[in-house]
Amino acid sequence: MIESIVNKRTKRILLAFTIFLAAIFAMPLYNLFKRSLGFAGFENYTKVIQLEYFDAFFVNSLLIACSTLVIRIAVVSLAAYAFSKMKFPGRNQLFVIGIIGLFTPPFTLLVSLFQTVKGMNLLDSWIGVSLPLVSFGIGFNLLLFKNYFDTIPNELFEAADIDGASHWDKFRNIILPLGRPAIITGSIFTFINSWNEFFLPLLLVRQTKNFPLTLSPYFFVSAYTSDYSKVYAAMILISIPIILVYLINQRFVESGLTGGAVKG
Amino acid sequence: MKLKSKIDWVGYLYILPAFIFLGVFIFYGIGYNFFVSLTNWNGVSDTKEFVGFENYTKLLTQDQNFINSLINTVKIAAMVLVVATIVGFLLALVFTILQKMKGVNLLKGLFFIPHIMSQMVIGLTFKGPVFNQNFGFLNNFLETIGLGLLKQNWMGDLSIVLFSVGGTFIYTQIGFAMVIYITGLLTIPEETIDAAKIDGAGFWQIVTKIILPQISTTHTMVFIYLMVNTIKQFDLIWIMTEGGPGSATELVSTYNYRQAMIFYNQGYAAAISVIVLMLVLAISSVVISIQLKE
């Protein structure tokens, strides 16, 4: 085991050094927190929450994150089941095409995205942000889900075939319960990424009342001009849900980072 | 079993919803972009004049700003690849060694949190509380430890600002590299390391002769992911500098956005997109071929 390559004393030194490094790493965020308490202390936080648009920003972020999550996980689970357990002509080629979006930078499609969403009459709405957002995450999640579904034994499906189960039955009774680790990991990633999404709203949302939290600095800065402590308080508030989601699900997040594809 | 060789035509139905999304927003987008890149469209008017490959020749031969944005992107990529890979690997090694200790997971989480937080928050944090010339933490800290000479105008000095945003980006990528390396390190078989120990190999020998070569796929993955993350980078730069001051921190992404949404040269912007997209697809096809081999 790797852990046995150093002795106890060295381990303690390493631990001390890592704690020191972690303290340095925490400094920027600690300073953000310190600044957020400037002038009025925690009152900055209550002021931000009471701000007329804060509820709207929060609701918009939640709508974008939740709708993206539900749609993306639904379409990816179905597709990953087919790619993992069904046999049809062109399966492997279609899979490669399906994950090609894995690395497509959203900015390279900005000209067409704007026109497409405009053509759908969805500019300036949360759903107009979620629909493209669903597409950009399909590649990563498809890889993650298929890699995991591949580990579910084929015998289970053959046994179900003998009982006359349809694909839909097998999807509901085998894939959904046994594929849960992948589905949870994909959902957490999708929630975190959509909550943090900055580029698509910047491109597709214009009116302040439709902003998600990630665009809120543009409003707060103009509303407060010199009182940056409230902007920083808002930054802390925006981050809390994400940090909580991560800490509660730390194991899932860390294991799924590469679509479950790192082996040595 | 005869059952297995049967063709599941219904499979197409199961992959259809995903392909509708990909088709509408990505595949159609790529085609549309290519079409627009052959015109001089401004993005608003009803008419598009066909100009052939003029946008491409102009971009690649005359546009100093584009070349500058490419150079900046490469510089940031180099910084991130060197620093995030080395620090990420060393942290991963330490956390794998300490994995059985209490509280280590939380400590590890601290390094990963900058990666999952909104880049908007990280960007504003560094722009003000960390890098501000007068009240920022960094200059105050340098002053306190007696290195006041090293104080800088981190966000304003043209020769430094690229390093400031690069450093901020590195801050978000170290934890990412670390977690991928941990996954890789955990796959090294016990026997390999035990055998080396019996042969009397020391710590650094085990690290350099056994561990580093054993995780070669992980190195490739970290390298490619970090490279693609850099090409994708837009949020941090836009929040911190919008590509400025001047064009000191202009990346390909911010230049593309500026041409499309601020200068309204959408035909020209689409040509930038096509070039970047081809670059990224070339890189990602390498990744896909590696992942399919698994």
mmCIF file of C-alpha atoms in Angstrom, chain A residues 1-6 8 10-12 14-15 18-19 21-29 31-32 35 71 75-76 78-83 85-92 94-118 120 128 130-132 134-136 138-140 142-143 147 154 158 161-162 166-169 171 189 192 195-199 202-203 206 213-218 221 228 231-232 235-236 238-239 242-243 246-247 250 253-255 257-259 261-264, chain B residues 1 3-12 14-15 17-19 21-22 24-30 32-33 36 41 43 91 93-101 104-122 124-130 135-137 140 170-171 174-176 179-180 183-188 190 193-194 197 203 206-207 211 214-218 221 224-225 228 231-235 238-239 242 252-253 256-257 260-261 266 269-270 273-274 276-277 280-281 283-284 287-288 291-292 294:
data_model
loop_
_atom_site.group_PDB
_atom_site.id
_atom_site.type_symbol
_atom_site.label_atom_id
_atom_site.label_comp_id
_atom_site.label_asym_id
_atom_site.label_seq_id
_atom_site.Cartn_x
_atom_site.Cartn_y
_atom_site.Cartn_z
ATOM 1 C CA MET A 1 0.000 0.000 0.000
ATOM 2 C CA ILE A 2 1.157 3.508 -0.794
ATOM 3 C CA GLU A 3 0.458 4.575 2.758
ATOM 4 C CA SER A 4 3.180 2.276 4.034
ATOM 5 C CA ILE A 5 6.024 3.896 2.076
ATOM 6 C CA VAL A 6 6.735 6.391 4.856
ATOM 7 C CA LYS A 8 4.679 7.280 11.336
ATOM 8 C CA THR A 10 7.075 11.333 8.463
ATOM 9 C CA LYS A 11 3.301 10.996 8.232
ATOM 10 C CA ARG A 12 2.877 13.428 11.092
ATOM 11 C CA LEU A 14 3.321 15.528 6.134
ATOM 12 C CA LEU A 15 0.035 16.122 7.928
ATOM 13 C CA THR A 18 -0.660 19.805 4.504
ATOM 14 C CA ILE A 19 -2.603 21.669 7.183
ATOM 15 C CA LEU A 21 -0.895 24.491 2.869
ATOM 16 C CA ALA A 22 -4.640 24.165 3.399
ATOM 17 C CA ALA A 23 -4.536 27.310 5.526
ATOM 18 C CA ILE A 24 -2.891 29.187 2.649
ATOM 19 C CA PHE A 25 -5.492 27.747 0.281
ATOM 20 C CA ALA A 26 -8.289 28.965 2.537
ATOM 21 C CA MET A 27 -6.911 32.522 2.759
ATOM 22 C CA PRO A 28 -8.680 33.962 -0.310
ATOM 23 C CA LEU A 29 -12.064 32.652 0.811
ATOM 24 C CA ASN A 31 -10.665 37.207 3.140
ATOM 25 C CA LEU A 32 -13.836 37.202 1.058
ATOM 26 C CA ARG A 35 -14.685 41.688 3.576
ATOM 27 C CA ILE A 71 -34.171 16.730 -18.158
ATOM 28 C CA VAL A 75 -32.402 11.686 -21.369
ATOM 29 C CA VAL A 76 -28.920 10.480 -20.391
ATOM 30 C CA LEU A 78 -32.300 6.296 -21.255
ATOM 31 C CA ALA A 79 -29.499 6.713 -23.804
ATOM 32 C CA ALA A 80 -26.846 5.163 -21.550
ATOM 33 C CA TYR A 81 -29.078 2.118 -20.977
ATOM 34 C CA ALA A 82 -29.396 1.602 -24.737
ATOM 35 C CA PHE A 83 -25.659 2.075 -25.340
ATOM 36 C CA LYS A 85 -27.228 -3.099 -22.776
ATOM 37 C CA MET A 86 -28.851 -3.090 -26.222
ATOM 38 C CA LYS A 87 -27.447 -4.194 -29.547
ATOM 39 C CA PHE A 88 -28.273 -2.165 -32.652
ATOM 40 C CA PRO A 89 -26.415 -1.248 -35.828
ATOM 41 C CA GLY A 90 -24.100 1.763 -35.470
ATOM 42 C CA ARG A 91 -24.179 1.632 -31.674
ATOM 43 C CA ASN A 92 -20.474 2.363 -31.139
ATOM 44 C CA LEU A 94 -23.407 6.800 -32.330
ATOM 45 C CA PHE A 95 -21.883 6.619 -28.846
ATOM 46 C CA VAL A 96 -18.756 8.432 -30.016
ATOM 47 C CA ILE A 97 -20.938 11.082 -31.685
ATOM 48 C CA GLY A 98 -22.942 11.316 -28.453
ATOM 49 C CA ILE A 99 -19.901 12.131 -26.304
ATOM 50 C CA ILE A 100 -18.344 14.492 -28.847
ATOM 51 C CA GLY A 101 -19.981 17.380 -26.999
ATOM 52 C CA LEU A 102 -17.888 16.401 -23.960
ATOM 53 C CA PHE A 103 -15.281 19.040 -24.674
ATOM 54 C CA THR A 104 -17.177 21.499 -26.883
ATOM 55 C CA PRO A 105 -16.581 24.897 -25.283
ATOM 56 C CA PRO A 106 -19.971 26.655 -25.114
ATOM 57 C CA PHE A 107 -18.370 29.898 -26.325
ATOM 58 C CA THR A 108 -17.565 28.337 -29.705
ATOM 59 C CA LEU A 109 -21.305 27.997 -30.349
ATOM 60 C CA LEU A 110 -22.371 31.416 -29.128
ATOM 61 C CA VAL A 111 -23.393 32.790 -32.528
ATOM 62 C CA SER A 112 -25.706 29.858 -33.271
ATOM 63 C CA LEU A 113 -26.966 29.434 -29.676
ATOM 64 C CA PHE A 114 -28.180 32.999 -29.577
ATOM 65 C CA GLN A 115 -30.054 32.586 -32.884
ATOM 66 C CA THR A 116 -31.492 29.170 -31.975
ATOM 67 C CA VAL A 117 -32.810 30.285 -28.598
ATOM 68 C CA LYS A 118 -34.090 33.499 -30.169
ATOM 69 C CA MET A 120 -37.578 29.428 -30.126
ATOM 70 C CA GLY A 128 -33.984 29.201 -22.602
ATOM 71 C CA SER A 130 -31.603 25.208 -19.298
ATOM 72 C CA LEU A 131 -32.244 23.642 -22.703
ATOM 73 C CA PRO A 132 -28.784 24.399 -24.170
ATOM 74 C CA VAL A 134 -28.827 20.136 -20.899
ATOM 75 C CA SER A 135 -27.066 19.542 -24.226
ATOM 76 C CA PHE A 136 -23.611 20.633 -23.077
ATOM 77 C CA ILE A 138 -24.853 15.122 -22.168
ATOM 78 C CA GLY A 139 -21.364 13.997 -23.256
ATOM 79 C CA PHE A 140 -19.849 13.845 -19.788
ATOM 80 C CA LEU A 142 -23.314 9.716 -20.965
ATOM 81 C CA LEU A 143 -19.741 8.548 -20.446
ATOM 82 C CA ASN A 147 -19.224 3.188 -17.785
ATOM 83 C CA ASN A 154 -25.826 -9.002 -18.054
ATOM 84 C CA GLU A 158 -31.141 -12.284 -19.403
ATOM 85 C CA ASP A 161 -35.875 -11.616 -20.583
ATOM 86 C CA ILE A 162 -36.871 -15.150 -19.605
ATOM 87 C CA SER A 166 -39.817 -5.371 -21.711
ATOM 88 C CA HIS A 167 -36.937 -2.890 -22.051
ATOM 89 C CA TRP A 168 -38.954 -0.371 -20.100
ATOM 90 C CA ASP A 169 -39.428 -2.912 -17.275
ATOM 91 C CA PHE A 171 -34.909 0.083 -17.240
ATOM 92 C CA PHE A 189 -22.418 17.413 -10.990
ATOM 93 C CA ILE A 192 -23.346 22.213 -9.206
ATOM 94 C CA TRP A 195 -26.032 26.556 -10.423
ATOM 95 C CA ASN A 196 -22.600 27.979 -11.309
ATOM 96 C CA GLU A 197 -23.359 28.569 -14.997
ATOM 97 C CA PHE A 198 -22.291 32.060 -15.995
ATOM 98 C CA PHE A 199 -21.718 32.114 -19.741
ATOM 99 C CA LEU A 202 -24.631 36.270 -19.844
ATOM 100 C CA LEU A 203 -25.365 35.501 -23.488
ATOM 101 C CA ARG A 206 -31.041 40.617 -20.538
ATOM 102 C CA LEU A 213 -27.404 34.486 -8.999
ATOM 103 C CA THR A 214 -24.232 34.254 -11.100
ATOM 104 C CA LEU A 215 -25.166 37.459 -12.944
ATOM 105 C CA SER A 216 -26.189 39.230 -9.741
ATOM 106 C CA PRO A 217 -22.876 41.097 -9.272
ATOM 107 C CA TYR A 218 -23.740 43.135 -12.373
ATOM 108 C CA VAL A 221 -22.387 46.566 -8.192
ATOM 109 C CA TYR A 228 -18.691 46.131 -1.962
ATOM 110 C CA VAL A 231 -21.613 42.201 -2.950
ATOM 111 C CA TYR A 232 -19.181 39.958 -1.066
ATOM 112 C CA MET A 235 -21.008 35.881 -3.012
ATOM 113 C CA ILE A 236 -20.866 33.931 0.251
ATOM 114 C CA ILE A 238 -24.397 32.033 -3.452
ATOM 115 C CA SER A 239 -21.628 29.600 -2.525
ATOM 116 C CA ILE A 242 -22.823 24.410 -3.535
ATOM 117 C CA ILE A 243 -20.404 23.797 -0.683
ATOM 118 C CA TYR A 246 -20.367 18.951 -2.159
ATOM 119 C CA LEU A 247 -19.544 18.188 1.473
ATOM 120 C CA GLN A 250 -17.910 14.331 -1.265
ATOM 121 C CA VAL A 253 -18.207 13.966 -6.559
ATOM 122 C CA GLU A 254 -14.585 12.886 -6.295
ATOM 123 C CA SER A 255 -15.129 9.439 -7.797
ATOM 124 C CA LEU A 257 -14.763 13.547 -11.872
ATOM 125 C CA THR A 258 -13.527 11.862 -15.044
ATOM 126 C CA GLY A 259 -16.699 10.039 -15.967
ATOM 127 C CA ALA A 261 -12.819 6.368 -16.667
ATOM 128 C CA VAL A 262 -9.438 6.611 -14.930
ATOM 129 C CA LYS A 263 -7.726 3.281 -14.578
ATOM 130 C CA GLY A 264 -4.046 3.570 -13.699
ATOM 131 C CA MET B 1 -27.979 -18.000 -26.267
ATOM 132 C CA LEU B 3 -31.500 -14.119 -27.387
ATOM 133 C CA LYS B 4 -28.291 -12.028 -27.364
ATOM 134 C CA SER B 5 -27.851 -11.750 -31.125
ATOM 135 C CA LYS B 6 -31.300 -10.185 -31.629
ATOM 136 C CA ILE B 7 -31.256 -6.548 -32.767
ATOM 137 C CA ASP B 8 -32.898 -4.106 -30.336
ATOM 138 C CA TRP B 9 -34.434 -1.613 -32.738
ATOM 139 C CA VAL B 10 -36.047 0.107 -29.762
ATOM 140 C CA GLY B 11 -32.525 1.203 -28.782
ATOM 141 C CA TYR B 12 -32.821 4.076 -31.271
ATOM 142 C CA TYR B 14 -33.997 5.314 -26.113
ATOM 143 C CA ILE B 15 -31.146 7.395 -27.507
ATOM 144 C CA PRO B 17 -34.200 12.321 -26.742
ATOM 145 C CA ALA B 18 -30.481 12.829 -26.055
ATOM 146 C CA PHE B 19 -29.767 13.167 -29.774
ATOM 147 C CA PHE B 21 -30.853 17.950 -27.652
ATOM 148 C CA LEU B 22 -27.419 17.366 -29.183
ATOM 149 C CA VAL B 24 -30.633 21.181 -31.972
ATOM 150 C CA PHE B 25 -27.998 22.910 -29.845
ATOM 151 C CA ILE B 26 -24.669 21.346 -30.803
ATOM 152 C CA PHE B 27 -24.657 19.650 -34.244
ATOM 153 C CA TYR B 28 -26.917 22.217 -35.886
ATOM 154 C CA GLY B 29 -24.877 24.900 -34.112
ATOM 155 C CA ILE B 30 -21.612 23.636 -35.552
ATOM 156 C CA TYR B 32 -24.712 27.034 -38.653
ATOM 157 C CA ASN B 33 -21.465 28.487 -37.298
ATOM 158 C CA VAL B 36 -22.064 32.141 -40.828
ATOM 159 C CA TRP B 41 -23.010 39.020 -41.089
ATOM 160 C CA GLY B 43 -25.663 39.239 -36.238
ATOM 161 C CA LEU B 91 -1.135 16.642 -2.784
ATOM 162 C CA LEU B 93 0.395 11.483 -3.034
ATOM 163 C CA VAL B 94 0.215 12.979 0.457
ATOM 164 C CA PHE B 95 -3.518 12.359 0.781
ATOM 165 C CA THR B 96 -3.143 8.762 -0.421
ATOM 166 C CA ILE B 97 -0.427 8.227 2.186
ATOM 167 C CA LEU B 98 -2.554 9.827 4.911
ATOM 168 C CA GLN B 99 -5.867 8.303 3.781
ATOM 169 C CA LYS B 100 -6.502 6.364 7.010
ATOM 170 C CA MET B 101 -6.135 9.403 9.283
ATOM 171 C CA VAL B 104 -8.090 14.041 6.223
ATOM 172 C CA ASN B 105 -11.118 13.965 3.930
ATOM 173 C CA LEU B 106 -12.245 17.363 5.104
ATOM 174 C CA LEU B 107 -8.743 18.708 4.568
ATOM 175 C CA LYS B 108 -8.753 17.279 1.057
ATOM 176 C CA GLY B 109 -12.147 18.882 0.467
ATOM 177 C CA LEU B 110 -10.651 22.275 1.230
ATOM 178 C CA PHE B 111 -8.375 21.965 -1.808
ATOM 179 C CA PHE B 112 -11.233 20.862 -4.042
ATOM 180 C CA ILE B 113 -13.792 23.503 -3.021
ATOM 181 C CA PRO B 114 -12.300 26.249 -5.278
ATOM 182 C CA HIS B 115 -12.970 23.931 -8.220
ATOM 183 C CA ILE B 116 -16.674 23.446 -7.500
ATOM 184 C CA MET B 117 -17.412 27.039 -6.512
ATOM 185 C CA SER B 118 -18.759 29.444 -9.097
ATOM 186 C CA GLN B 119 -15.894 30.975 -11.070
ATOM 187 C CA MET B 120 -17.731 34.242 -10.746
ATOM 188 C CA VAL B 121 -17.275 34.088 -6.960
ATOM 189 C CA ILE B 122 -13.618 33.031 -7.227
ATOM 190 C CA LEU B 124 -14.476 38.535 -7.651
ATOM 191 C CA THR B 125 -12.666 37.187 -4.573
ATOM 192 C CA PHE B 126 -9.274 37.489 -6.230
ATOM 193 C CA LYS B 127 -10.032 40.736 -8.020
ATOM 194 C CA GLY B 128 -10.849 42.575 -4.779
ATOM 195 C CA PRO B 129 -10.060 40.906 -1.448
ATOM 196 C CA VAL B 130 -6.868 39.211 -2.680
ATOM 197 C CA PHE B 135 -6.637 46.812 0.698
ATOM 198 C CA GLY B 136 -5.967 43.376 -0.848
ATOM 199 C CA PHE B 137 -4.773 40.549 1.371
ATOM 200 C CA ASN B 140 -0.884 43.454 3.140
ATOM 201 C CA ILE B 170 -4.496 27.542 -11.142
ATOM 202 C CA TYR B 171 -6.162 27.955 -7.738
ATOM 203 C CA ILE B 174 -5.153 22.207 -8.386
ATOM 204 C CA GLY B 175 -7.930 20.380 -6.531
ATOM 205 C CA PHE B 176 -9.230 19.004 -9.814
ATOM 206 C CA VAL B 179 -8.669 14.294 -7.223
ATOM 207 C CA ILE B 180 -7.932 12.677 -10.611
ATOM 208 C CA THR B 183 -8.214 8.005 -8.288
ATOM 209 C CA GLY B 184 -5.192 6.918 -10.331
ATOM 210 C CA LEU B 185 -2.962 6.274 -7.292
ATOM 211 C CA LEU B 186 -5.586 4.036 -5.701
ATOM 212 C CA THR B 187 -5.399 1.677 -8.695
ATOM 213 C CA ILE B 188 -1.725 0.809 -8.118
ATOM 214 C CA GLU B 190 -0.348 -3.340 -3.335
ATOM 215 C CA ILE B 193 4.813 -1.366 -3.891
ATOM 216 C CA ASP B 194 5.433 -4.120 -1.348
ATOM 217 C CA LYS B 197 9.993 -2.133 -0.462
ATOM 218 C CA PHE B 203 10.668 6.773 -0.723
ATOM 219 C CA ILE B 206 9.305 4.256 -5.146
ATOM 220 C CA VAL B 207 7.735 7.534 -6.245
ATOM 221 C CA ILE B 211 4.389 5.246 -8.913
ATOM 222 C CA GLN B 214 2.367 3.165 -13.172
ATOM 223 C CA ILE B 215 -0.125 5.991 -13.592
ATOM 224 C CA SER B 216 0.752 6.992 -17.148
ATOM 225 C CA THR B 217 -2.912 7.030 -18.269
ATOM 226 C CA THR B 218 -3.697 9.394 -15.399
ATOM 227 C CA MET B 221 -5.957 12.432 -18.641
ATOM 228 C CA ILE B 224 -5.721 16.766 -21.649
ATOM 229 C CA TYR B 225 -8.438 17.804 -19.202
ATOM 230 C CA VAL B 228 -9.338 21.648 -22.548
ATOM 231 C CA ILE B 231 -9.334 26.551 -23.838
ATOM 232 C CA LYS B 232 -12.880 26.610 -22.389
ATOM 233 C CA GLN B 233 -11.932 29.272 -19.836
ATOM 234 C CA PHE B 234 -14.091 32.381 -20.128
ATOM 235 C CA ASP B 235 -15.863 33.123 -16.839
ATOM 236 C CA TRP B 238 -14.532 38.023 -18.008
ATOM 237 C CA ILE B 239 -15.255 38.626 -14.308
ATOM 238 C CA GLU B 242 -12.857 41.393 -19.402
ATOM 239 C CA VAL B 252 -9.423 33.222 -27.500
ATOM 240 C CA SER B 253 -12.738 32.838 -25.642
ATOM 241 C CA ASN B 256 -14.577 35.454 -29.672
ATOM 242 C CA TYR B 257 -17.253 36.885 -27.359
ATOM 243 C CA ALA B 260 -19.692 38.592 -31.611
ATOM 244 C CA MET B 261 -21.509 40.445 -28.846
ATOM 245 C CA GLN B 266 -20.650 37.637 -36.032
ATOM 246 C CA ALA B 269 -16.609 35.553 -34.603
ATOM 247 C CA ALA B 270 -18.015 32.367 -36.128
ATOM 248 C CA SER B 273 -15.265 29.527 -33.210
ATOM 249 C CA VAL B 274 -14.720 27.103 -36.079
ATOM 250 C CA VAL B 276 -11.133 26.734 -31.887
ATOM 251 C CA LEU B 277 -13.693 23.972 -32.263
ATOM 252 C CA VAL B 280 -10.731 21.099 -29.386
ATOM 253 C CA LEU B 281 -12.229 18.245 -31.384
ATOM 254 C CA ILE B 283 -7.722 17.055 -28.728
ATOM 255 C CA SER B 284 -10.901 15.384 -27.535
ATOM 256 C CA VAL B 287 -9.245 11.489 -25.146
ATOM 257 C CA ILE B 288 -12.157 9.528 -26.563
ATOM 258 C CA GLN B 291 -11.316 6.171 -22.915
ATOM 259 C CA LEU B 292 -12.755 3.662 -25.376
ATOM 260 C CA GLU B 294 -10.428 1.053 -21.266
#
